[in-house]
Every structure is written in C-alpha cells, then in structure tokens.
DNA sequence: ACTATCTTGCACAGCACTGTGCAAGATAGT
DNA sequence: ACTATCTTGCACAGTGCTGTGCAAGATAGT
C-alpha cells in the first residue's frame, strides 16, 4: 500500500493557518485572492499550492471543516420544547459566526453552491424538525408553511450575525439578539421571546 | 453653449434595454460580465461602450435609477400609525423587488458601496422614522435600539424577497410574507401581525 | 550533522475580463 | 435619397488573477 507519510509539524500548522486566514479574509471579501489569504497566514502565495492543489480545494476544505465544527456545536441540542430548541440552536450557532458566515456566502454564489448546501443539510434538518414540532404543538406561527419558515429562521439568524459585525455589538448582546430574532421570526412577540430566553438557564450567556 | 443633440430613438431604447438587462442579469449573478448583459439586451458587448463609458458607469446609473424608482414608490406612504406605515413600506417595496435586490447587493460589496448607501439613505430614513415613532408610542419592541432595529427591518424585508424568488412564491403571498416578516421583526406576534394586515385595507393585495 | 520536507522567489503560460481604435455596415429621420 | 447616428466585428493592450516549473534556501526531526 502507498502510505502517505505524516507531514512535518510546521507544515501542519501552516496548513491550519491558511484555513484560518481564509476564514477571516473571506468574511471580509468573498472574492479574496490567494495572495491575500496567504499573506494573512504569513506565507507566500506559492506555498499555498504545497497544501492545496487549487483554490477550489482550499475552499472545499474550509467549508467542510466549518460544517463539522457546526455539527459538533449542535451536539446535545435536544430540549423537549421546540421553541427553546430553536433558541438553543441560534445560541450555539452564534459561537461559530465565522464559519457560518462563510458558509452562508458560498451556499448562494459560485460553483461550491451544491457542496455547501450539502454540508449545511444536517443543520437545516435540525431547524426544520424543531419548526415542525413547534407548529404541531401550537407554539409557533402557522401562517407560513414550516419548510419556508425554517429557511426564514436561517435568514434571520444570519441577519443577526451581520448586524453584530456591522455595529460591532458586544458578544453577550449579539448572542441575545440572534435568539430574539429567531424567536420573532417564528411568531413570538418581543415580550414572549424575552420571557422564553430569560426563563431558560441554558439560553443565558455562559458565565466565564 | 455646447448642447448635446437628442439621441436617436432606437439608441434610447437600447440604452434602456441595457439597464433592464443589467437588472435581470445582476440579480442572477452579481458579477455578470458586460458580455452577458449586452447579449441579454440583444446587443454586442462593443455597443455598450456607446452608451456607458465604463462598466462602473452602467452600474451607477442602474443604481440611481433604482433609487428614484423606489423613492417614487414611497411617495404617499404616510399613515398615522407607525406600525401600519412600516407594513406599507414593505408592501410598496415589494413591487420594486428587482431594483431593491440589486441595490442590496451593491450596498454591501464592491466599490459602489458608498454610492449605493447614499442612494438608499432616504428609504432608510423613512424606516428609521417609523420605527422611532412606533417605539415612542409603545407599539414596537424596545429591547433593540431603534437604529439597529431599523436595519434589521431592512434585512427581514430582503429575506422575504429572497424567499419569494427561491421558492417562487405567488405574488400576493410573497407580498404578504414581506409584511408579516417586517412586523414580526419589529416585535409583533404572528397573530398581531395578521390582525394589522387584515384590518388595514391599504395593505391588502391590490385587486386587478 | 544530515536529510527529507517545506518555503520562497522568479518566470511564465493561461484565462476572463475591461476598455479602445477603426472601418464597414445598418438604420432612423428628414 | 441622403446623412448623421448607431451597431458590429475584429484586433489589440492592459489588468489581475490562478496554476506550474525550477532552483535556491530554510527548517524540523533524527
């Protein structure tokens, strides 16, 4: 068999640095050049090709790594109340802002659309399930079909993320904003949403 | 004085066709080439330069024309109730989907950011004013500062537009969706939002 | 200290696009 | 029918990016 020998330690670090740099740079500009990414990672453009065959491959890797990160963050989200579950998803998601935003961009534009959509699917399924449950229990609005509503929940979460970065809102406030918006989208009034959040310890900003 | 003589009729038509084509094509792909736009307009790429000095100038013109179109659509939005005023804005806006979406894209990316933002300003002022009034009257949520909330209203309207085109929802339903989402964002519960919409004739889908 | 591994700079090919010049042809308006 | 106006095709320069080859230099690991 043709075993690929383990990479050198610094090489592995640089590889990670490239991915991290890409995450940052693509959040600033979705069309960032490899030059820009490499520079941010402290490497030369030429070296990128030592780690990734093509720009596309870098992106792919970034997206799938983001996806696993997110799905890892989703582990253990299983509150019996679907409304709270949604808020919980929003909460967890908030901590993966960077990944989420990159994925959101590439889920819409460019040739990686389908790839990204696929990576995002499990998350979407979770949201959809929560929405369906919530509607069935009469907790959520019924004037918008569940499937559509689930996508809108996504959008509202993204709006919150966008708002946080453009107004650079302090973390705890941004975190709450994400939950508030999701709950509003799903049909709760502002006061109801606040009640849900404040009445559920798991939704509080984690003490440090 | 150096009067520029009137353009020939067909030339004027082609110019308009180019703008229309750009509107469509840029909605499909924000990076559409002049080639693509020209082709859609039934012209050759070379001819574009007979009407617009540069790609940038085409975009500028498209954006400002969109802006005037939108502000024209806003004329006469002055209901005493701020909540209804917001819904009304959403309603009117809905009919300018194409312009709105292009503007939304270029308000965020590329060198036309500031130009677009400026063109969008009057609309933003209107929204902000309505939000401020609504908060003052105790109709709208107070847990999000008015300025931020106004931007989030924008975002929710855009989400509705995006949803309409990705699920291609029938016009009257999409129209209602836009209003519903805006009202939800602003703190109303689903049932309250429905009540507002159904209780206000101006917000009904215009009979044809 | 030795070597396989990794990084770098440079040069180059290729691609997709914008913007221009020019001459030939089509068309509107009179 | 005549002419100013407009469109087109082609050729070409310029730009900014991706991807590759190669040789020299740096570095990790032993």
Short mmCIF file of C-alpha atoms (C1' of nucleotides) in Angstrom, two decimals:
data_model
loop_
_atom_site.label_atom_id
_atom_site.label_comp_id
_atom_site.label_asym_id
_atom_site.label_seq_id
_atom_site.Cartn_x
_atom_site.Cartn_y
_atom_site.Cartn_z
CA UNK A 1 0.00 0.00 0.00
CA UNK A 2 1.08 3.56 -0.62
CA UNK A 3 1.03 5.21 2.78
CA UNK A 4 1.41 8.97 2.76
CA UNK A 5 3.94 9.80 5.44
CA UNK A 6 2.94 12.22 8.18
CA UNK A 7 3.53 15.90 7.38
CA UNK A 8 6.06 17.90 9.30
CA UNK A 9 4.73 19.77 12.32
CA UNK A 10 5.28 23.27 10.94
CA UNK A 11 3.66 22.27 7.70
CA UNK A 12 0.56 21.14 9.50
CA UNK A 13 0.47 24.40 11.41
CA UNK A 14 0.79 26.41 8.25
CA UNK A 15 -1.99 24.46 6.70
CA UNK A 16 -4.26 25.34 9.59
CA UNK A 17 -3.08 28.93 9.48
CA UNK A 18 -4.13 29.06 5.84
CA UNK A 19 -7.58 27.80 6.63
CA UNK A 20 -7.95 30.27 9.47
CA UNK A 21 -6.70 33.10 7.31
CA UNK A 22 -9.12 32.13 4.59
CA UNK A 23 -11.97 32.15 7.06
CA UNK A 24 -11.14 35.68 8.14
CA UNK A 25 -10.30 37.05 4.73
CA UNK A 26 -13.32 35.58 3.01
CA UNK A 27 -15.51 37.11 5.65
CA UNK A 28 -14.12 40.48 4.70
CA UNK A 29 -14.30 39.85 0.98
CA UNK A 30 -15.81 36.77 -0.54
CA UNK A 31 -13.56 37.17 -3.58
CA UNK A 32 -10.33 37.39 -1.64
CA UNK A 33 -7.32 36.29 -3.68
CA UNK A 34 -4.97 33.53 -2.65
CA UNK A 35 -2.34 36.22 -2.33
CA UNK A 36 -4.40 37.96 0.35
CA UNK A 37 -5.10 34.75 2.19
CA UNK A 38 -1.52 33.54 2.08
CA UNK A 39 -0.21 36.89 3.28
CA UNK A 40 -2.58 36.89 6.21
CA UNK A 41 -1.36 33.42 7.09
CA UNK A 42 2.20 34.67 6.95
CA UNK A 43 3.04 32.63 3.88
CA UNK A 44 3.72 33.28 0.24
CA UNK A 45 1.14 32.64 -2.42
CA UNK A 46 3.34 29.96 -3.89
CA UNK A 47 3.27 27.95 -0.69
CA UNK A 48 -0.46 27.61 -0.75
CA UNK A 49 -0.04 25.16 -3.57
CA UNK A 50 2.05 23.00 -1.34
CA UNK A 51 -1.03 22.38 0.76
CA UNK A 52 -3.94 22.68 -1.61
CA UNK A 53 -3.95 21.73 -5.26
CA UNK A 54 -6.30 24.52 -6.18
CA UNK A 55 -8.12 27.46 -4.73
CA UNK A 56 -11.27 25.44 -5.01
CA UNK A 57 -9.83 22.70 -2.86
CA UNK A 58 -8.93 25.18 -0.14
CA UNK A 59 -12.49 26.45 -0.11
CA UNK A 60 -13.93 22.98 -0.07
CA UNK A 61 -11.82 22.06 2.89
CA UNK A 62 -12.72 25.26 4.67
CA UNK A 63 -16.40 24.65 4.13
CA UNK A 64 -16.43 21.06 5.22
CA UNK A 65 -14.32 21.84 8.25
CA UNK A 66 -16.81 24.55 9.08
CA UNK A 67 -19.63 22.11 8.65
CA UNK A 68 -18.18 19.58 11.05
CA UNK A 69 -17.43 22.34 13.50
CA UNK A 70 -21.04 23.44 13.35
CA UNK A 71 -22.49 19.99 13.61
CA UNK A 72 -20.22 19.40 16.58
CA UNK A 73 -21.64 22.56 18.14
CA UNK A 74 -25.11 21.16 17.57
CA UNK A 75 -24.44 18.02 19.52
CA UNK A 76 -26.56 17.90 22.62
CA UNK A 77 -29.21 20.31 21.43
CA UNK A 78 -32.28 18.36 22.37
CA UNK A 79 -34.55 20.29 24.66
CA UNK A 80 -38.12 18.92 24.76
CA UNK A 81 -39.64 22.31 23.98
CA UNK A 82 -39.16 23.03 20.27
CA UNK A 83 -39.20 26.77 20.79
CA UNK A 84 -36.40 26.57 23.26
CA UNK A 85 -34.64 24.16 20.95
CA UNK A 86 -34.67 26.77 18.23
CA UNK A 87 -33.30 29.38 20.56
CA UNK A 88 -30.67 26.92 21.62
CA UNK A 89 -29.66 26.30 18.04
CA UNK A 90 -29.37 30.02 17.48
CA UNK A 91 -27.28 30.30 20.60
CA UNK A 92 -24.87 27.55 19.66
CA UNK A 93 -24.66 28.80 16.13
CA UNK A 94 -23.69 32.19 17.33
CA UNK A 95 -20.41 30.86 18.60
CA UNK A 96 -19.49 29.68 15.13
CA UNK A 97 -20.13 33.02 13.49
CA UNK A 98 -17.13 32.95 11.23
CA UNK A 99 -17.78 29.54 9.81
CA UNK A 100 -21.45 30.20 9.46
CA UNK A 101 -20.97 33.40 7.55
CA UNK A 102 -18.54 31.92 5.09
CA UNK A 103 -20.83 29.00 4.51
CA UNK A 104 -23.80 31.29 4.05
CA UNK A 105 -21.98 33.17 1.33
CA UNK A 106 -20.89 30.12 -0.62
CA UNK A 107 -24.25 28.45 -0.24
CA UNK A 108 -25.59 31.10 -2.55
CA UNK A 109 -22.88 32.01 -5.04
CA UNK A 110 -20.22 30.29 -7.03
CA UNK A 111 -19.60 26.71 -8.06
CA UNK A 112 -19.50 25.44 -4.48
CA UNK A 113 -23.17 26.09 -4.02
CA UNK A 114 -24.22 22.48 -4.00
CA UNK A 115 -21.25 21.34 -1.97
CA UNK A 116 -22.03 23.90 0.69
CA UNK A 117 -25.71 23.17 0.63
CA UNK A 118 -24.94 19.53 1.25
CA UNK A 119 -22.66 20.37 4.15
CA UNK A 120 -25.35 22.56 5.60
CA UNK A 121 -28.07 19.97 5.28
CA UNK A 122 -27.89 18.38 8.72
CA UNK A 123 -28.22 21.78 10.32
CA UNK A 124 -31.20 22.56 8.14
CA UNK A 125 -32.80 19.30 9.08
CA UNK A 126 -32.46 20.13 12.73
CA UNK A 127 -34.05 23.51 12.28
CA UNK A 128 -36.84 22.10 10.19
CA UNK A 129 -37.58 19.40 12.74
CA UNK A 130 -37.80 21.94 15.52
CA UNK A 131 -40.07 24.15 13.48
CA UNK A 132 -42.33 21.26 12.55
CA UNK A 133 -42.57 20.16 16.15
CA UNK A 134 -43.25 23.68 17.30
CA UNK A 135 -46.03 24.12 14.80
CA UNK A 136 -47.56 20.79 15.77
CA UNK A 137 -47.60 21.85 19.41
CA UNK A 138 -49.19 25.16 18.52
CA UNK A 139 -46.23 27.10 19.85
CA UNK A 140 -45.20 28.59 16.53
CA UNK A 141 -46.93 30.53 13.79
CA UNK A 142 -48.98 28.62 11.25
CA UNK A 143 -49.37 31.33 8.66
CA UNK A 144 -46.13 30.35 6.93
CA UNK A 145 -45.53 26.75 5.85
CA UNK A 146 -42.96 25.02 8.03
CA UNK A 147 -40.44 24.42 5.27
CA UNK A 148 -40.38 28.02 4.27
CA UNK A 149 -40.36 29.18 7.85
CA UNK A 150 -37.31 27.07 8.57
CA UNK A 151 -35.37 28.85 5.84
CA UNK A 152 -36.51 32.18 7.13
CA UNK A 153 -35.22 31.27 10.54
CA UNK A 154 -31.85 30.73 8.93
CA UNK A 155 -32.05 34.11 7.29
CA UNK A 156 -32.95 35.85 10.50
CA UNK A 157 -30.04 34.25 12.29
CA UNK A 158 -27.77 35.47 9.53
CA UNK A 159 -29.23 38.94 9.82
CA UNK A 160 -28.33 38.91 13.47
CA UNK A 161 -24.79 37.87 12.68
CA UNK A 162 -24.49 40.57 10.04
CA UNK A 163 -25.85 43.14 12.45
CA UNK A 164 -23.36 42.12 15.13
CA UNK A 165 -20.42 42.65 12.87
CA UNK A 166 -21.55 45.87 11.22
CA UNK A 167 -22.42 47.56 14.52
CA UNK A 168 -19.84 45.54 16.31
CA UNK A 169 -22.09 44.66 19.13
CA UNK A 170 -20.66 43.20 22.31
CA UNK A 171 -20.74 39.43 22.36
CA UNK A 172 -23.41 38.79 25.01
CA UNK A 173 -25.76 41.28 23.41
CA UNK A 174 -25.22 39.87 19.94
CA UNK A 175 -25.82 36.41 21.26
CA UNK A 176 -29.15 37.50 22.71
CA UNK A 177 -30.03 39.34 19.51
CA UNK A 178 -29.64 36.18 17.49
CA UNK A 179 -32.05 34.34 19.72
CA UNK A 180 -34.53 37.21 19.82
CA UNK A 181 -34.67 37.48 16.07
CA UNK A 182 -35.14 33.79 15.54
CA UNK A 183 -37.98 33.68 18.01
CA UNK A 184 -39.60 36.72 16.46
CA UNK A 185 -39.40 35.19 13.03
CA UNK A 186 -41.05 32.11 14.28
CA UNK A 187 -44.04 34.08 15.53
CA UNK A 188 -43.38 35.08 19.10
CA UNK A 189 -43.92 38.65 20.20
CA UNK A 190 -40.96 40.54 21.59
CA UNK A 191 -42.15 40.07 25.15
CA UNK A 192 -42.80 36.37 24.67
CA UNK A 193 -39.36 35.92 23.21
CA UNK A 194 -37.75 37.71 26.12
CA UNK A 195 -39.72 35.56 28.53
CA UNK A 196 -38.53 32.38 26.89
CA UNK A 197 -34.92 33.46 26.90
CA UNK A 198 -34.87 34.78 30.43
CA UNK A 199 -36.80 31.80 31.73
CA UNK A 200 -34.36 29.28 30.38
CA UNK A 201 -30.95 28.99 32.06
CA UNK A 202 -29.44 27.14 29.10
CA UNK A 203 -30.03 30.22 26.98
CA UNK A 204 -28.19 32.62 29.25
CA UNK A 205 -24.83 33.99 28.26
CA UNK A 206 -22.35 31.47 29.69
CA UNK A 207 -20.56 32.86 32.72
CA UNK A 208 -16.81 32.97 32.33
CA UNK B 1 -23.12 76.62 -25.17
CA UNK B 2 -22.46 73.03 -26.19
CA UNK B 3 -25.84 71.38 -26.47
CA UNK B 4 -25.76 67.61 -26.82
CA UNK B 5 -28.25 66.75 -29.54
CA UNK B 6 -31.05 64.33 -28.72
CA UNK B 7 -30.19 60.64 -29.19
CA UNK B 8 -31.90 58.62 -31.86
CA UNK B 9 -35.00 56.74 -30.77
CA UNK B 10 -33.57 53.23 -31.17
CA UNK B 11 -30.46 54.27 -29.32
CA UNK B 12 -32.51 55.42 -26.37
CA UNK B 13 -34.40 52.14 -26.42
CA UNK B 14 -31.21 50.15 -26.47
CA UNK B 15 -29.89 52.13 -23.57
CA UNK B 16 -32.96 51.24 -21.56
CA UNK B 17 -32.73 47.66 -22.69
CA UNK B 18 -29.19 47.54 -21.36
CA UNK B 19 -30.25 48.82 -17.98
CA UNK B 20 -33.11 46.34 -17.83
CA UNK B 21 -30.84 43.50 -18.88
CA UNK B 22 -28.33 44.51 -16.26
CA UNK B 23 -31.01 44.50 -13.63
CA UNK B 24 -32.01 40.96 -14.51
CA UNK B 25 -28.55 39.60 -15.07
CA UNK B 26 -27.07 41.09 -11.93
CA UNK B 27 -29.88 39.56 -9.95
CA UNK B 28 -28.81 36.19 -11.26
CA UNK B 29 -25.11 36.83 -10.79
CA UNK B 30 -23.72 39.91 -9.15
CA UNK B 31 -20.51 39.51 -11.15
CA UNK B 32 -22.19 39.28 -14.54
CA UNK B 33 -19.92 40.38 -17.38
CA UNK B 34 -20.75 43.12 -19.83
CA UNK B 35 -20.87 40.41 -22.45
CA UNK B 36 -23.69 38.67 -20.61
CA UNK B 37 -25.61 41.87 -20.05
CA UNK B 38 -25.21 43.06 -23.63
CA UNK B 39 -26.29 39.71 -25.01
CA UNK B 40 -29.40 39.71 -22.89
CA UNK B 41 -30.19 43.16 -24.19
CA UNK B 42 -29.75 41.89 -27.72
CA UNK B 43 -26.64 43.93 -28.33
CA UNK B 44 -22.94 43.30 -28.70
CA UNK B 45 -20.52 43.97 -25.93
CA UNK B 46 -18.89 46.66 -28.03
CA UNK B 47 -22.10 48.65 -28.24
CA UNK B 48 -22.33 49.00 -24.51
CA UNK B 49 -19.48 51.46 -24.71
CA UNK B 50 -21.55 53.62 -26.98
CA UNK B 51 -23.91 54.23 -24.07
CA UNK B 52 -21.77 53.95 -20.99
CA UNK B 53 -18.14 54.94 -20.70
CA UNK B 54 -17.39 52.14 -18.29
CA UNK B 55 -18.96 49.23 -16.56
CA UNK B 56 -18.95 51.24 -13.42
CA UNK B 57 -20.98 53.97 -15.02
CA UNK B 58 -23.62 51.48 -16.12
CA UNK B 59 -23.93 50.22 -12.59
CA UNK B 60 -24.08 53.70 -11.15
CA UNK B 61 -26.88 54.60 -13.49
CA UNK B 62 -28.72 51.40 -12.71
CA UNK B 63 -28.47 52.01 -9.01
CA UNK B 64 -29.56 55.63 -9.08
CA UNK B 65 -32.43 54.83 -11.41
CA UNK B 66 -33.44 52.13 -8.98
CA UNK B 67 -33.23 54.58 -6.14
CA UNK B 68 -35.50 57.12 -7.78
CA UNK B 69 -37.89 54.35 -8.68
CA UNK B 70 -38.01 53.27 -5.07
CA UNK B 71 -38.38 56.73 -3.67
CA UNK B 72 -41.17 57.33 -6.14
CA UNK B 73 -42.85 54.19 -4.81
CA UNK B 74 -42.51 55.58 -1.32
CA UNK B 75 -44.39 58.75 -2.15
CA UNK B 76 -47.62 58.90 -0.25
CA UNK B 77 -46.63 56.49 2.49
CA UNK B 78 -47.79 58.49 5.48
CA UNK B 79 -50.22 56.59 7.60
CA UNK B 80 -50.58 57.99 11.13
CA UNK B 81 -49.95 54.61 12.72
CA UNK B 82 -46.21 53.86 12.52
CA UNK B 83 -46.75 50.12 12.55
CA UNK B 84 -49.02 50.32 9.58
CA UNK B 85 -46.58 52.70 7.97
CA UNK B 86 -43.89 50.08 8.21
CA UNK B 87 -46.11 47.45 6.70
CA UNK B 88 -46.97 49.90 3.97
CA UNK B 89 -43.33 50.49 3.21
CA UNK B 90 -42.77 46.77 2.99
CA UNK B 91 -45.73 46.50 0.69
CA UNK B 92 -44.59 49.22 -1.68
CA UNK B 93 -41.07 47.96 -1.62
CA UNK B 94 -42.22 44.56 -2.65
CA UNK B 95 -43.23 45.87 -6.04
CA UNK B 96 -39.69 47.03 -6.70
CA UNK B 97 -38.10 43.68 -5.94
CA UNK B 98 -35.63 43.73 -8.77
CA UNK B 99 -34.23 47.14 -8.04
CA UNK B 100 -34.17 46.50 -4.35
CA UNK B 101 -32.24 43.31 -4.66
CA UNK B 102 -29.59 44.77 -6.91
CA UNK B 103 -29.19 47.69 -4.60
CA UNK B 104 -28.96 45.42 -1.60
CA UNK B 105 -26.10 43.54 -3.19
CA UNK B 106 -24.07 46.58 -4.15
CA UNK B 107 -24.71 48.27 -0.83
CA UNK B 108 -22.52 45.62 0.69
CA UNK B 109 -19.81 44.71 -1.79
CA UNK B 110 -17.62 46.42 -4.30
CA UNK B 111 -16.55 49.99 -4.87
CA UNK B 112 -20.11 51.26 -5.27
CA UNK B 113 -20.86 50.62 -1.64
CA UNK B 114 -20.94 54.25 -0.62
CA UNK B 115 -22.74 55.36 -3.73
CA UNK B 116 -25.46 52.81 -3.14
CA UNK B 117 -25.68 53.56 0.53
CA UNK B 118 -26.24 57.20 -0.30
CA UNK B 119 -28.96 56.35 -2.79
CA UNK B 120 -30.60 54.17 -0.19
CA UNK B 121 -30.46 56.78 2.54
CA UNK B 122 -33.89 58.38 2.09
CA UNK B 123 -35.51 54.99 2.33
CA UNK B 124 -33.56 54.21 5.45
CA UNK B 125 -34.60 57.49 6.98
CA UNK B 126 -38.21 56.68 6.38
CA UNK B 127 -37.89 53.31 8.01
CA UNK B 128 -36.00 54.72 10.92
CA UNK B 129 -38.57 57.44 11.47
CA UNK B 130 -41.38 54.91 11.50
CA UNK B 131 -39.51 52.71 13.93
CA UNK B 132 -38.73 55.59 16.24
CA UNK B 133 -42.34 56.73 16.23
CA UNK B 134 -43.56 53.23 16.84
CA UNK B 135 -41.26 52.77 19.78
CA UNK B 136 -42.31 56.11 21.22
CA UNK B 137 -45.94 55.09 21.01
CA UNK B 138 -45.20 51.79 22.68
CA UNK B 139 -46.31 49.83 19.63
CA UNK B 140 -42.94 48.32 18.86
CA UNK B 141 -40.36 46.37 20.78
CA UNK B 142 -37.96 48.28 22.98
CA UNK B 143 -35.42 45.56 23.58
CA UNK B 144 -33.46 46.51 20.47
CA UNK B 145 -32.31 50.10 19.92
CA UNK B 146 -34.29 51.82 17.20
CA UNK B 147 -31.36 52.40 14.87
CA UNK B 148 -30.37 48.79 14.91
CA UNK B 149 -33.95 47.64 14.64
CA UNK B 150 -34.44 49.73 11.53
CA UNK B 151 -31.59 47.94 9.80
CA UNK B 152 -32.96 44.60 10.88
CA UNK B 153 -36.28 45.54 9.33
CA UNK B 154 -34.42 46.04 6.08
CA UNK B 155 -32.83 42.66 6.42
CA UNK B 156 -36.10 40.94 7.10
CA UNK B 157 -37.66 42.53 4.05
CA UNK B 158 -34.75 41.28 1.99
CA UNK B 159 -35.16 37.81 3.45
CA UNK B 160 -38.74 37.86 2.29
CA UNK B 161 -37.68 38.88 -1.20
CA UNK B 162 -35.06 36.17 -1.29
CA UNK B 163 -37.58 33.62 -0.10
CA UNK B 164 -40.05 34.64 -2.77
CA UNK B 165 -37.60 34.09 -5.54
CA UNK B 166 -36.06 30.87 -4.28
CA UNK B 167 -39.42 29.20 -3.64
CA UNK B 168 -41.01 31.25 -6.36
CA UNK B 169 -43.99 32.11 -4.30
CA UNK B 170 -47.05 33.59 -5.96
CA UNK B 171 -47.09 37.35 -5.92
CA UNK B 172 -49.90 38.02 -3.44
CA UNK B 173 -48.49 35.55 -0.97
CA UNK B 174 -44.98 36.91 -1.27
CA UNK B 175 -46.31 40.38 -0.78
CA UNK B 176 -47.98 39.34 2.43
CA UNK B 177 -44.89 37.48 3.55
CA UNK B 178 -42.82 40.63 3.29
CA UNK B 179 -45.23 42.48 5.54
CA UNK B 180 -45.51 39.64 8.01
CA UNK B 181 -41.79 39.35 8.43
CA UNK B 182 -41.27 43.03 8.90
CA UNK B 183 -43.92 43.18 11.56
CA UNK B 184 -42.51 40.14 13.31
CA UNK B 185 -39.08 41.66 13.35
CA UNK B 186 -40.43 44.76 14.90
CA UNK B 187 -41.88 42.82 17.78
CA UNK B 188 -45.42 41.83 16.88
CA UNK B 189 -46.57 38.27 17.36
CA UNK B 190 -47.76 36.37 14.32
CA UNK B 191 -51.38 36.87 15.26
CA UNK B 192 -50.94 40.58 15.91
CA UNK B 193 -49.23 41.00 12.58
CA UNK B 194 -52.04 39.21 10.79
CA UNK B 195 -54.58 41.38 12.57
CA UNK B 196 -52.82 44.56 11.48
CA UNK B 197 -52.59 43.45 7.88
CA UNK B 198 -56.11 42.14 7.60
CA UNK B 199 -57.52 45.13 9.40
CA UNK B 200 -55.98 47.64 7.02
CA UNK B 201 -57.42 47.92 3.52
CA UNK B 202 -54.33 49.74 2.22
CA UNK B 203 -52.29 46.66 2.98
CA UNK B 204 -54.43 44.27 1.01
CA UNK B 205 -53.20 42.87 -2.28
CA UNK B 206 -54.40 45.36 -4.86
CA UNK B 207 -57.31 43.99 -6.88
CA UNK B 208 -56.59 43.84 -10.56
"C1'" DA C 1 25.24 16.85 11.11
"C1'" DC C 2 22.47 15.04 7.77
"C1'" DT C 3 18.36 14.68 5.07
"C1'" DA C 4 13.75 14.76 3.86
"C1'" DT C 5 10.46 18.17 3.99
"C1'" DC C 6 8.85 22.62 3.42
"C1'" DT C 7 9.06 27.59 1.82
"C1'" DT C 8 10.27 31.14 -1.35
"C1'" DG C 9 11.13 33.96 -5.41
"C1'" DC C 10 11.00 34.28 -10.13
"C1'" DA C 11 9.45 33.44 -14.53
"C1'" DC C 12 5.96 32.03 -17.39
"C1'" DA C 13 1.53 30.31 -19.53
"C1'" DG C 14 -3.27 30.80 -19.45
"C1'" DC C 15 -7.79 32.75 -18.65
"C1'" DA C 16 -11.52 36.02 -18.30
"C1'" DC C 17 -12.45 40.14 -18.23
"C1'" DT C 18 -12.41 45.63 -19.41
"C1'" DG C 19 -11.63 49.34 -22.46
"C1'" DT C 20 -10.10 51.32 -27.23
"C1'" DG C 21 -9.37 52.14 -32.29
"C1'" DC C 22 -11.02 51.60 -36.63
"C1'" DA C 23 -13.55 50.59 -40.74
"C1'" DA C 24 -17.61 48.54 -42.63
"C1'" DG C 25 -22.38 48.12 -42.40
"C1'" DA C 26 -27.19 49.07 -40.75
"C1'" DT C 27 -30.84 52.23 -39.51
"C1'" DA C 28 -33.60 56.41 -38.20
"C1'" DG C 29 -35.11 60.70 -39.52
"C1'" DT C 30 -35.62 64.13 -42.77
"C1'" DA D 1 -32.27 59.59 -51.10
"C1'" DC D 2 -29.13 61.46 -48.13
"C1'" DT D 3 -26.76 61.87 -43.81
"C1'" DA D 4 -25.89 61.81 -39.10
"C1'" DT D 5 -26.23 58.42 -35.82
"C1'" DC D 6 -25.78 53.96 -34.15
"C1'" DT D 7 -24.14 49.00 -34.21
"C1'" DT D 8 -20.84 45.49 -35.15
"C1'" DG D 9 -16.69 42.69 -35.66
"C1'" DC D 10 -12.02 42.33 -35.14
"C1'" DA D 11 -7.75 43.23 -33.28
"C1'" DC D 12 -5.17 44.65 -29.54
"C1'" DA D 13 -3.36 46.48 -24.97
"C1'" DG D 14 -3.83 46.09 -20.17
"C1'" DT D 15 -5.15 44.02 -15.65
"C1'" DG D 16 -5.49 40.73 -12.05
"C1'" DC D 17 -5.97 36.60 -11.08
"C1'" DT D 18 -4.75 31.06 -11.00
"C1'" DG D 19 -1.66 27.33 -11.55
"C1'" DT D 20 3.21 25.34 -12.69
"C1'" DG D 21 8.34 24.54 -13.08
"C1'" DC D 22 12.54 25.08 -11.09
"C1'" DA D 23 16.43 26.10 -8.24
"C1'" DA D 24 17.99 28.09 -4.02
"C1'" DG D 25 17.40 28.47 0.70
"C1'" DA D 26 15.34 27.49 5.39
"C1'" DT D 27 13.81 24.27 8.88
"C1'" DA D 28 12.25 20.06 11.56
"C1'" DG D 29 13.45 15.79 13.15
"C1'" DT D 30 16.65 12.33 13.94
#
